[in-house]
Amino acid sequence: MKRFFKFRVFGFFVIAVIIAAVTLIAVNTRGNPGIFTNTLTSLSKPFRTVAVSVAKTFESIYGYIYKYDTVQDENERLNDEIARLQKEYRDYIDVSNENERLRELLNLKDRYPNYKQFDTASVISWNPSIWVSSITINKGSYNSDVKSGDCVITEYGDLIGVVSDVNLNSSTVVTIVDTTFSVDAYIERNDERSIATGDFSLMKDGLLKFDVFQDTMDIVAGDIIITSGSEGVLPAELIVGTVQEVLTDDTGLSRYATVEPAADLRSLSDVCLITLFEVADDEG
């Protein structure tokens, strides 16, 4: 369509030039102008004016179209350049975040001296369903010292779950919202203790349960739940999550708290395995 419009503009421009040329030839014919020349000159005067006007008009239009095409090409080039820079920026952010995670993982040993042996792993897949909540990591018996029951945490010391199955080059980790998960824990604010467990009715919402065994337990929304390290099952001082609500069960006889995990279980990338740790001396 644009090429057709350009062709028509160019055609009108050529016609205008021809009219102007014929008029000039007629006016500048050698010798004294005859009656034919005078008549043609007189008759062509309005056409000369129109021709000049038309020529200027179409020249302006053609110039505008040329500039439009130039600007459009420049815009396309700039858009391509912007897309390239945006991709480079996203890649930079990804690399920067990856480096930050790895630094935090390496610093865990300094922050938690009772965790004696670490290993890092990458998440291969996240495997949620209505029945289980687990992830698969790229460490197994062939390429690490991982074993069933090992603790898996984030670079910030947030509890993710425990290793349930070990294969040659990969392992399955059940998360803390899985129904098979259970750990002794306490409220950071006042050291009151109970058990944090996965619960089938809460798992679909990404939550777990903290049982309130005593009516006198002081627990409120916002409390932080921490692993106690009792019996040496899991290390102490890992962050389980934050209390969302304190509710009464269907029987009306007991209370429990819903806990949101500190670890974002849906966006895990790199994790840390604690393969050896010191058992806490204080079992509460």
PDB file of C-alpha atoms in Angstrom:
ATOM      1  CA  MET A   1       0.000   0.000   0.000  1.00  0.00           C
ATOM      2  CA  LYS A   2       2.789   2.379   0.916  1.00  0.00           C
ATOM      3  CA  ARG A   3       4.679   1.577  -2.317  1.00  0.00           C
ATOM      4  CA  PHE A   4       1.526   2.205  -4.369  1.00  0.00           C
ATOM      5  CA  PHE A   5       1.038   5.562  -2.656  1.00  0.00           C
ATOM      6  CA  LYS A   6       4.648   6.504  -3.347  1.00  0.00           C
ATOM      7  CA  PHE A   7       4.206   5.574  -7.039  1.00  0.00           C
ATOM      8  CA  ARG A   8       1.118   7.785  -7.374  1.00  0.00           C
ATOM      9  CA  VAL A   9       2.869  10.689  -5.676  1.00  0.00           C
ATOM     10  CA  PHE A  10       5.837  10.285  -7.986  1.00  0.00           C
ATOM     11  CA  GLY A  11       3.503  10.120 -11.044  1.00  0.00           C
ATOM     12  CA  PHE A  12       1.752  13.342 -10.115  1.00  0.00           C
ATOM     13  CA  PHE A  13       5.116  14.941  -9.556  1.00  0.00           C
ATOM     14  CA  VAL A  14       6.304  13.906 -13.032  1.00  0.00           C
ATOM     15  CA  ILE A  15       3.103  15.238 -14.641  1.00  0.00           C
ATOM     16  CA  ALA A  16       3.553  18.539 -12.879  1.00  0.00           C
ATOM     17  CA  VAL A  17       7.140  18.762 -14.092  1.00  0.00           C
ATOM     18  CA  ILE A  18       6.059  17.989 -17.682  1.00  0.00           C
ATOM     19  CA  ILE A  19       3.404  20.712 -17.588  1.00  0.00           C
ATOM     20  CA  ALA A  20       5.926  23.181 -16.293  1.00  0.00           C
ATOM     21  CA  ALA A  21       8.502  22.140 -18.915  1.00  0.00           C
ATOM     22  CA  VAL A  22       6.037  22.478 -21.813  1.00  0.00           C
ATOM     23  CA  THR A  23       5.043  25.877 -20.575  1.00  0.00           C
ATOM     24  CA  LEU A  24       8.625  27.061 -20.322  1.00  0.00           C
ATOM     25  CA  ILE A  25       9.420  25.756 -23.811  1.00  0.00           C
ATOM     26  CA  ALA A  26       6.463  27.578 -25.203  1.00  0.00           C
ATOM     27  CA  VAL A  27       7.443  30.789 -23.501  1.00  0.00           C
ATOM     28  CA  ASN A  28      11.123  30.611 -24.457  1.00  0.00           C
ATOM     29  CA  THR A  29      10.666  29.711 -28.162  1.00  0.00           C
ATOM     30  CA  ARG A  30      13.177  31.583 -30.384  1.00  0.00           C
ATOM     31  CA  GLY A  31      12.002  34.558 -32.304  1.00  0.00           C
ATOM     32  CA  ASN A  32       9.185  36.904 -31.674  1.00  0.00           C
ATOM     33  CA  PRO A  33       6.275  35.299 -30.068  1.00  0.00           C
ATOM     34  CA  GLY A  34       3.422  34.660 -32.459  1.00  0.00           C
ATOM     35  CA  ILE A  35      -0.213  34.645 -31.774  1.00  0.00           C
ATOM     36  CA  PHE A  36      -0.057  30.916 -30.992  1.00  0.00           C
ATOM     37  CA  THR A  37       2.781  31.429 -28.527  1.00  0.00           C
ATOM     38  CA  ASN A  38       1.090  34.410 -26.909  1.00  0.00           C
ATOM     39  CA  THR A  39      -2.146  32.500 -26.634  1.00  0.00           C
ATOM     40  CA  LEU A  40      -0.410  29.425 -25.238  1.00  0.00           C
ATOM     41  CA  THR A  41       1.499  31.598 -22.805  1.00  0.00           C
ATOM     42  CA  SER A  42      -1.668  33.273 -21.613  1.00  0.00           C
ATOM     43  CA  LEU A  43      -3.543  30.008 -21.329  1.00  0.00           C
ATOM     44  CA  SER A  44      -0.691  28.259 -19.581  1.00  0.00           C
ATOM     45  CA  LYS A  45      -0.197  30.886 -16.918  1.00  0.00           C
ATOM     46  CA  PRO A  46      -2.787  29.413 -14.520  1.00  0.00           C
ATOM     47  CA  PHE A  47      -1.420  25.948 -15.258  1.00  0.00           C
ATOM     48  CA  ARG A  48       2.105  27.119 -14.502  1.00  0.00           C
ATOM     49  CA  THR A  49       0.957  28.388 -11.147  1.00  0.00           C
ATOM     50  CA  VAL A  50      -0.924  25.193 -10.415  1.00  0.00           C
ATOM     51  CA  ALA A  51       1.971  23.074 -11.652  1.00  0.00           C
ATOM     52  CA  VAL A  52       4.447  24.836  -9.412  1.00  0.00           C
ATOM     53  CA  SER A  53       2.066  24.534  -6.473  1.00  0.00           C
ATOM     54  CA  VAL A  54       1.369  20.862  -7.165  1.00  0.00           C
ATOM     55  CA  ALA A  55       5.061  20.139  -7.607  1.00  0.00           C
ATOM     56  CA  LYS A  56       5.907  21.782  -4.279  1.00  0.00           C
ATOM     57  CA  THR A  57       3.046  19.994  -2.553  1.00  0.00           C
ATOM     58  CA  PHE A  58       4.037  16.570  -3.808  1.00  0.00           C
ATOM     59  CA  GLU A  59       7.662  17.292  -3.120  1.00  0.00           C
ATOM     60  CA  SER A  60       6.736  18.001   0.495  1.00  0.00           C
ATOM     61  CA  ILE A  61       4.614  14.830   0.674  1.00  0.00           C
ATOM     62  CA  TYR A  62       7.348  12.707  -0.819  1.00  0.00           C
ATOM     63  CA  GLY A  63       9.851  14.224   1.612  1.00  0.00           C
ATOM     64  CA  TYR A  64       7.514  13.453   4.503  1.00  0.00           C
ATOM     65  CA  ILE A  65       7.141   9.827   3.385  1.00  0.00           C
ATOM     66  CA  TYR A  66      10.902   9.497   3.094  1.00  0.00           C
ATOM     67  CA  LYS A  67      11.394  10.936   6.563  1.00  0.00           C
ATOM     68  CA  TYR A  68       8.616   8.699   7.934  1.00  0.00           C
ATOM     69  CA  ASP A  69      10.324   5.598   6.568  1.00  0.00           C
ATOM     70  CA  THR A  70      13.642   6.758   7.987  1.00  0.00           C
ATOM     71  CA  VAL A  71      12.112   7.373  11.419  1.00  0.00           C
ATOM     72  CA  GLN A  72      10.320   4.006  11.296  1.00  0.00           C
ATOM     73  CA  ASP A  73      13.546   2.191  10.454  1.00  0.00           C
ATOM     74  CA  GLU A  74      15.304   4.052  13.272  1.00  0.00           C
ATOM     75  CA  ASN A  75      12.526   3.134  15.704  1.00  0.00           C
ATOM     76  CA  GLU A  76      12.844  -0.537  14.751  1.00  0.00           C
ATOM     77  CA  ARG A  77      16.594  -0.358  15.285  1.00  0.00           C
ATOM     78  CA  LEU A  78      16.126   1.321  18.664  1.00  0.00           C
ATOM     79  CA  ASN A  79      13.490  -1.232  19.707  1.00  0.00           C
ATOM     80  CA  ASP A  80      15.894  -4.043  18.844  1.00  0.00           C
ATOM     81  CA  GLU A  81      18.611  -2.300  20.839  1.00  0.00           C
ATOM     82  CA  ILE A  82      16.274  -1.831  23.830  1.00  0.00           C
ATOM     83  CA  ALA A  83      15.294  -5.520  23.700  1.00  0.00           C
ATOM     84  CA  ARG A  84      18.965  -6.513  23.642  1.00  0.00           C
ATOM     85  CA  LEU A  85      19.808  -4.267  26.605  1.00  0.00           C
ATOM     86  CA  GLN A  86      16.807  -5.542  28.579  1.00  0.00           C
ATOM     87  CA  LYS A  87      17.932  -9.137  28.039  1.00  0.00           C
ATOM     88  CA  GLU A  88      21.476  -8.263  29.127  1.00  0.00           C
ATOM     89  CA  TYR A  89      20.074  -6.579  32.245  1.00  0.00           C
ATOM     90  CA  ARG A  90      17.929  -9.619  33.102  1.00  0.00           C
ATOM     91  CA  ASP A  91      20.923 -11.891  32.604  1.00  0.00           C
ATOM     92  CA  TYR A  92      22.989  -9.624  34.848  1.00  0.00           C
ATOM     93  CA  ILE A  93      20.328  -9.688  37.579  1.00  0.00           C
ATOM     94  CA  ASP A  94      20.080 -13.483  37.353  1.00  0.00           C
ATOM     95  CA  VAL A  95      23.855 -13.882  37.632  1.00  0.00           C
ATOM     96  CA  SER A  96      24.008 -11.345  40.478  1.00  0.00           C
ATOM     97  CA  ASN A  97      21.240 -13.131  42.399  1.00  0.00           C
ATOM     98  CA  GLU A  98      22.909 -16.482  41.782  1.00  0.00           C
ATOM     99  CA  ASN A  99      26.211 -15.175  43.130  1.00  0.00           C
ATOM    100  CA  GLU A 100      24.465 -13.736  46.181  1.00  0.00           C
ATOM    101  CA  ARG A 101      22.787 -17.080  46.926  1.00  0.00           C
ATOM    102  CA  LEU A 102      26.068 -18.930  46.595  1.00  0.00           C
ATOM    103  CA  ARG A 103      27.836 -16.444  48.888  1.00  0.00           C
ATOM    104  CA  GLU A 104      25.141 -16.892  51.511  1.00  0.00           C
ATOM    105  CA  LEU A 105      25.417 -20.669  51.236  1.00  0.00           C
ATOM    106  CA  LEU A 106      29.178 -20.519  51.726  1.00  0.00           C
ATOM    107  CA  ASN A 107      28.747 -18.196  54.722  1.00  0.00           C
ATOM    108  CA  LEU A 108      26.433 -20.632  56.510  1.00  0.00           C
ATOM    109  CA  LYS A 109      29.378 -22.408  58.083  1.00  0.00           C
ATOM    110  CA  ASP A 110      30.527 -19.184  59.719  1.00  0.00           C
ATOM    111  CA  ARG A 111      27.048 -18.316  60.959  1.00  0.00           C
ATOM    112  CA  TYR A 112      26.236 -21.793  62.246  1.00  0.00           C
ATOM    113  CA  PRO A 113      29.412 -23.409  63.608  1.00  0.00           C
ATOM    114  CA  ASN A 114      27.438 -26.374  64.979  1.00  0.00           C
ATOM    115  CA  TYR A 115      26.642 -27.393  61.385  1.00  0.00           C
ATOM    116  CA  LYS A 116      29.804 -29.347  60.668  1.00  0.00           C
ATOM    117  CA  GLN A 117      29.390 -30.539  57.107  1.00  0.00           C
ATOM    118  CA  PHE A 118      27.630 -28.824  54.220  1.00  0.00           C
ATOM    119  CA  ASP A 119      26.935 -29.526  50.605  1.00  0.00           C
ATOM    120  CA  THR A 120      25.182 -27.356  48.046  1.00  0.00           C
ATOM    121  CA  ALA A 121      22.679 -28.606  45.496  1.00  0.00           C
ATOM    122  CA  SER A 122      20.455 -27.311  42.738  1.00  0.00           C
ATOM    123  CA  VAL A 123      16.748 -28.012  42.497  1.00  0.00           C
ATOM    124  CA  ILE A 124      15.906 -30.103  39.448  1.00  0.00           C
ATOM    125  CA  SER A 125      12.147 -30.065  39.889  1.00  0.00           C
ATOM    126  CA  TRP A 126       9.381 -29.209  42.313  1.00  0.00           C
ATOM    127  CA  ASN A 127       6.829 -31.978  42.686  1.00  0.00           C
ATOM    128  CA  PRO A 128       3.660 -30.775  44.390  1.00  0.00           C
ATOM    129  CA  SER A 129       0.395 -32.682  44.312  1.00  0.00           C
ATOM    130  CA  ILE A 130      -2.660 -33.047  46.488  1.00  0.00           C
ATOM    131  CA  TRP A 131      -0.890 -35.922  48.269  1.00  0.00           C
ATOM    132  CA  VAL A 132       2.754 -34.886  48.641  1.00  0.00           C
ATOM    133  CA  SER A 133       5.014 -31.843  48.615  1.00  0.00           C
ATOM    134  CA  SER A 134       8.575 -32.590  47.539  1.00  0.00           C
ATOM    135  CA  ILE A 135      11.474 -31.382  45.418  1.00  0.00           C
ATOM    136  CA  THR A 136      14.214 -33.218  43.553  1.00  0.00           C
ATOM    137  CA  ILE A 137      17.833 -32.079  43.911  1.00  0.00           C
ATOM    138  CA  ASN A 138      20.898 -32.933  41.817  1.00  0.00           C
ATOM    139  CA  LYS A 139      22.897 -34.645  44.575  1.00  0.00           C
ATOM    140  CA  GLY A 140      22.877 -38.389  45.201  1.00  0.00           C
ATOM    141  CA  SER A 141      25.051 -41.157  46.558  1.00  0.00           C
ATOM    142  CA  TYR A 142      27.468 -40.962  43.601  1.00  0.00           C
ATOM    143  CA  ASN A 143      28.284 -37.246  43.719  1.00  0.00           C
ATOM    144  CA  SER A 144      27.823 -36.374  47.424  1.00  0.00           C
ATOM    145  CA  ASP A 145      27.586 -37.681  50.981  1.00  0.00           C
ATOM    146  CA  VAL A 146      23.839 -37.090  51.149  1.00  0.00           C
ATOM    147  CA  LYS A 147      21.770 -39.645  53.062  1.00  0.00           C
ATOM    148  CA  SER A 148      18.162 -40.145  54.010  1.00  0.00           C
ATOM    149  CA  GLY A 149      17.129 -37.863  56.884  1.00  0.00           C
ATOM    150  CA  ASP A 150      19.593 -35.068  56.034  1.00  0.00           C
ATOM    151  CA  CYS A 151      18.314 -31.565  56.534  1.00  0.00           C
ATOM    152  CA  VAL A 152      17.805 -29.194  53.580  1.00  0.00           C
ATOM    153  CA  ILE A 153      17.785 -25.424  54.108  1.00  0.00           C
ATOM    154  CA  THR A 154      18.019 -22.151  52.185  1.00  0.00           C
ATOM    155  CA  GLU A 155      21.069 -19.913  52.140  1.00  0.00           C
ATOM    156  CA  TYR A 156      19.476 -17.932  54.998  1.00  0.00           C
ATOM    157  CA  GLY A 157      18.980 -20.910  57.319  1.00  0.00           C
ATOM    158  CA  ASP A 158      15.266 -21.363  56.537  1.00  0.00           C
ATOM    159  CA  LEU A 159      14.140 -24.970  56.814  1.00  0.00           C
ATOM    160  CA  ILE A 160      13.007 -26.536  53.525  1.00  0.00           C
ATOM    161  CA  GLY A 161      12.617 -30.179  54.488  1.00  0.00           C
ATOM    162  CA  VAL A 162      14.462 -33.483  54.832  1.00  0.00           C
ATOM    163  CA  VAL A 163      15.889 -35.980  52.364  1.00  0.00           C
ATOM    164  CA  SER A 164      13.562 -38.964  51.982  1.00  0.00           C
ATOM    165  CA  ASP A 165      15.093 -40.948  49.113  1.00  0.00           C
ATOM    166  CA  VAL A 166      18.632 -41.019  47.722  1.00  0.00           C
ATOM    167  CA  ASN A 167      19.400 -42.133  44.173  1.00  0.00           C
ATOM    168  CA  LEU A 168      22.676 -42.248  42.303  1.00  0.00           C
ATOM    169  CA  ASN A 169      22.729 -38.625  41.058  1.00  0.00           C
ATOM    170  CA  SER A 170      19.615 -37.149  42.631  1.00  0.00           C
ATOM    171  CA  SER A 171      17.595 -37.156  45.836  1.00  0.00           C
ATOM    172  CA  THR A 172      14.013 -36.491  46.854  1.00  0.00           C
ATOM    173  CA  VAL A 173      13.344 -33.965  49.612  1.00  0.00           C
ATOM    174  CA  VAL A 174       9.975 -33.838  51.363  1.00  0.00           C
ATOM    175  CA  THR A 175       9.175 -30.274  52.349  1.00  0.00           C
ATOM    176  CA  ILE A 176       7.980 -29.113  55.746  1.00  0.00           C
ATOM    177  CA  VAL A 177       4.368 -28.880  54.543  1.00  0.00           C
ATOM    178  CA  ASP A 178       4.301 -32.553  53.539  1.00  0.00           C
ATOM    179  CA  THR A 179       2.135 -34.759  55.751  1.00  0.00           C
ATOM    180  CA  THR A 180       5.124 -36.976  56.636  1.00  0.00           C
ATOM    181  CA  PHE A 181       7.119 -34.081  58.085  1.00  0.00           C
ATOM    182  CA  SER A 182       7.394 -33.427  61.834  1.00  0.00           C
ATOM    183  CA  VAL A 183       9.922 -31.570  63.999  1.00  0.00           C
ATOM    184  CA  ASP A 184      10.258 -30.374  67.579  1.00  0.00           C
ATOM    185  CA  ALA A 185      10.154 -26.598  67.615  1.00  0.00           C
ATOM    186  CA  TYR A 186       9.592 -23.592  69.833  1.00  0.00           C
ATOM    187  CA  ILE A 187       8.277 -20.036  69.719  1.00  0.00           C
ATOM    188  CA  GLU A 188      11.250 -17.693  69.440  1.00  0.00           C
ATOM    189  CA  ARG A 189       9.567 -14.949  71.484  1.00  0.00           C
ATOM    190  CA  ASN A 190       8.962 -16.943  74.646  1.00  0.00           C
ATOM    191  CA  ASP A 191      10.612 -20.367  74.120  1.00  0.00           C
ATOM    192  CA  GLU A 192       7.307 -22.256  74.449  1.00  0.00           C
ATOM    193  CA  ARG A 193       7.657 -25.646  72.762  1.00  0.00           C
ATOM    194  CA  SER A 194       5.551 -27.988  70.700  1.00  0.00           C
ATOM    195  CA  ILE A 195       5.655 -29.886  67.397  1.00  0.00           C
ATOM    196  CA  ALA A 196       5.479 -28.466  63.878  1.00  0.00           C
ATOM    197  CA  THR A 197       3.918 -30.927  61.427  1.00  0.00           C
ATOM    198  CA  GLY A 198       2.661 -31.120  57.890  1.00  0.00           C
ATOM    199  CA  ASP A 199      -1.105 -31.306  57.608  1.00  0.00           C
ATOM    200  CA  PHE A 200      -3.156 -32.585  54.673  1.00  0.00           C
ATOM    201  CA  SER A 201      -5.806 -29.863  54.881  1.00  0.00           C
ATOM    202  CA  LEU A 202      -3.148 -27.113  55.068  1.00  0.00           C
ATOM    203  CA  MET A 203      -0.678 -28.476  52.503  1.00  0.00           C
ATOM    204  CA  LYS A 204      -2.639 -27.216  49.501  1.00  0.00           C
ATOM    205  CA  ASP A 205      -2.272 -23.680  50.892  1.00  0.00           C
ATOM    206  CA  GLY A 206       1.455 -24.102  51.494  1.00  0.00           C
ATOM    207  CA  LEU A 207       1.083 -24.062  55.306  1.00  0.00           C
ATOM    208  CA  LEU A 208       1.920 -26.391  58.195  1.00  0.00           C
ATOM    209  CA  LYS A 209       0.594 -26.828  61.727  1.00  0.00           C
ATOM    210  CA  PHE A 210       2.066 -25.963  65.123  1.00  0.00           C
ATOM    211  CA  ASP A 211       0.158 -27.838  67.813  1.00  0.00           C
ATOM    212  CA  VAL A 212      -0.951 -25.975  70.925  1.00  0.00           C
ATOM    213  CA  PHE A 213      -0.962 -28.693  73.582  1.00  0.00           C
ATOM    214  CA  GLN A 214      -1.574 -26.392  76.554  1.00  0.00           C
ATOM    215  CA  ASP A 215      -4.375 -23.860  76.891  1.00  0.00           C
ATOM    216  CA  THR A 216      -1.947 -21.554  78.644  1.00  0.00           C
ATOM    217  CA  MET A 217       0.492 -21.417  75.700  1.00  0.00           C
ATOM    218  CA  ASP A 218       1.154 -17.831  74.680  1.00  0.00           C
ATOM    219  CA  ILE A 219       1.114 -17.836  70.899  1.00  0.00           C
ATOM    220  CA  VAL A 220      -0.052 -15.108  68.510  1.00  0.00           C
ATOM    221  CA  ALA A 221       0.063 -14.275  64.829  1.00  0.00           C
ATOM    222  CA  GLY A 222       3.530 -13.122  63.829  1.00  0.00           C
ATOM    223  CA  ASP A 223       5.426 -15.426  66.185  1.00  0.00           C
ATOM    224  CA  ILE A 224       8.512 -17.076  64.670  1.00  0.00           C
ATOM    225  CA  ILE A 225       8.824 -20.858  64.980  1.00  0.00           C
ATOM    226  CA  ILE A 226      12.367 -22.286  65.360  1.00  0.00           C
ATOM    227  CA  THR A 227      13.675 -25.873  65.424  1.00  0.00           C
ATOM    228  CA  SER A 228      14.753 -26.936  68.905  1.00  0.00           C
ATOM    229  CA  GLY A 229      17.250 -29.611  67.877  1.00  0.00           C
ATOM    230  CA  SER A 230      15.749 -32.037  70.407  1.00  0.00           C
ATOM    231  CA  GLU A 231      16.762 -35.694  70.050  1.00  0.00           C
ATOM    232  CA  GLY A 232      19.200 -34.779  67.296  1.00  0.00           C
ATOM    233  CA  VAL A 233      16.727 -35.412  64.484  1.00  0.00           C
ATOM    234  CA  LEU A 234      17.322 -31.999  62.890  1.00  0.00           C
ATOM    235  CA  PRO A 235      19.744 -29.191  63.736  1.00  0.00           C
ATOM    236  CA  ALA A 236      18.688 -26.469  66.171  1.00  0.00           C
ATOM    237  CA  GLU A 237      18.022 -22.825  65.311  1.00  0.00           C
ATOM    238  CA  LEU A 238      16.569 -23.355  61.859  1.00  0.00           C
ATOM    239  CA  ILE A 239      13.690 -21.030  60.992  1.00  0.00           C
ATOM    240  CA  VAL A 240      10.508 -23.003  60.316  1.00  0.00           C
ATOM    241  CA  GLY A 241       8.173 -20.106  59.606  1.00  0.00           C
ATOM    242  CA  THR A 242       5.768 -17.476  60.899  1.00  0.00           C
ATOM    243  CA  VAL A 243       2.453 -18.022  62.691  1.00  0.00           C
ATOM    244  CA  GLN A 244      -0.480 -16.849  60.567  1.00  0.00           C
ATOM    245  CA  GLU A 245      -3.486 -17.713  62.741  1.00  0.00           C
ATOM    246  CA  VAL A 246      -4.313 -19.485  65.981  1.00  0.00           C
ATOM    247  CA  LEU A 247      -7.402 -21.632  65.484  1.00  0.00           C
ATOM    248  CA  THR A 248      -9.579 -24.135  67.333  1.00  0.00           C
ATOM    249  CA  ASP A 249     -10.003 -27.569  65.770  1.00  0.00           C
ATOM    250  CA  ASP A 250     -13.337 -29.055  64.708  1.00  0.00           C
ATOM    251  CA  THR A 251     -13.880 -30.727  68.069  1.00  0.00           C
ATOM    252  CA  GLY A 252     -13.544 -27.410  69.874  1.00  0.00           C
ATOM    253  CA  LEU A 253     -11.259 -29.050  72.400  1.00  0.00           C
ATOM    254  CA  SER A 254      -7.806 -27.998  71.244  1.00  0.00           C
ATOM    255  CA  ARG A 255      -6.006 -25.208  69.413  1.00  0.00           C
ATOM    256  CA  TYR A 256      -3.364 -25.104  66.749  1.00  0.00           C
ATOM    257  CA  ALA A 257      -1.514 -22.453  64.799  1.00  0.00           C
ATOM    258  CA  THR A 258      -1.098 -22.297  61.042  1.00  0.00           C
ATOM    259  CA  VAL A 259       2.475 -21.519  60.026  1.00  0.00           C
ATOM    260  CA  GLU A 260       3.719 -20.080  56.752  1.00  0.00           C
ATOM    261  CA  PRO A 261       7.162 -21.508  55.868  1.00  0.00           C
ATOM    262  CA  ALA A 262      10.055 -19.062  55.942  1.00  0.00           C
ATOM    263  CA  ALA A 263      11.409 -20.675  52.768  1.00  0.00           C
ATOM    264  CA  ASP A 264       9.580 -19.898  49.542  1.00  0.00           C
ATOM    265  CA  LEU A 265       9.026 -23.517  48.538  1.00  0.00           C
ATOM    266  CA  ARG A 266       7.702 -22.614  45.084  1.00  0.00           C
ATOM    267  CA  SER A 267      10.751 -20.724  43.839  1.00  0.00           C
ATOM    268  CA  LEU A 268      13.721 -22.704  45.120  1.00  0.00           C
ATOM    269  CA  SER A 269      16.871 -22.723  43.007  1.00  0.00           C
ATOM    270  CA  ASP A 270      19.923 -23.563  45.116  1.00  0.00           C
ATOM    271  CA  VAL A 271      19.733 -25.299  48.485  1.00  0.00           C
ATOM    272  CA  CYS A 272      22.099 -26.433  51.195  1.00  0.00           C
ATOM    273  CA  LEU A 273      22.389 -29.920  52.674  1.00  0.00           C
ATOM    274  CA  ILE A 274      23.461 -30.277  56.298  1.00  0.00           C
ATOM    275  CA  THR A 275      25.064 -33.709  56.314  1.00  0.00           C
ATOM    276  CA  LEU A 276      26.673 -33.474  59.762  1.00  0.00           C
ATOM    277  CA  PHE A 277      25.853 -31.308  62.790  1.00  0.00           C
ATOM    278  CA  GLU A 278      26.313 -31.138  66.522  1.00  0.00           C
ATOM    279  CA  VAL A 279      23.334 -32.181  68.594  1.00  0.00           C
ATOM    280  CA  ALA A 280      21.976 -29.388  70.773  1.00  0.00           C
ATOM    281  CA  ASP A 281      22.882 -29.810  74.463  1.00  0.00           C
ATOM    282  CA  ASP A 282      19.685 -28.201  75.693  1.00  0.00           C
ATOM    283  CA  GLU A 283      16.679 -30.353  74.863  1.00  0.00           C
ATOM    284  CA  GLY A 284      14.305 -28.052  76.702  1.00  0.00           C
TER     285      GLY A 284
END
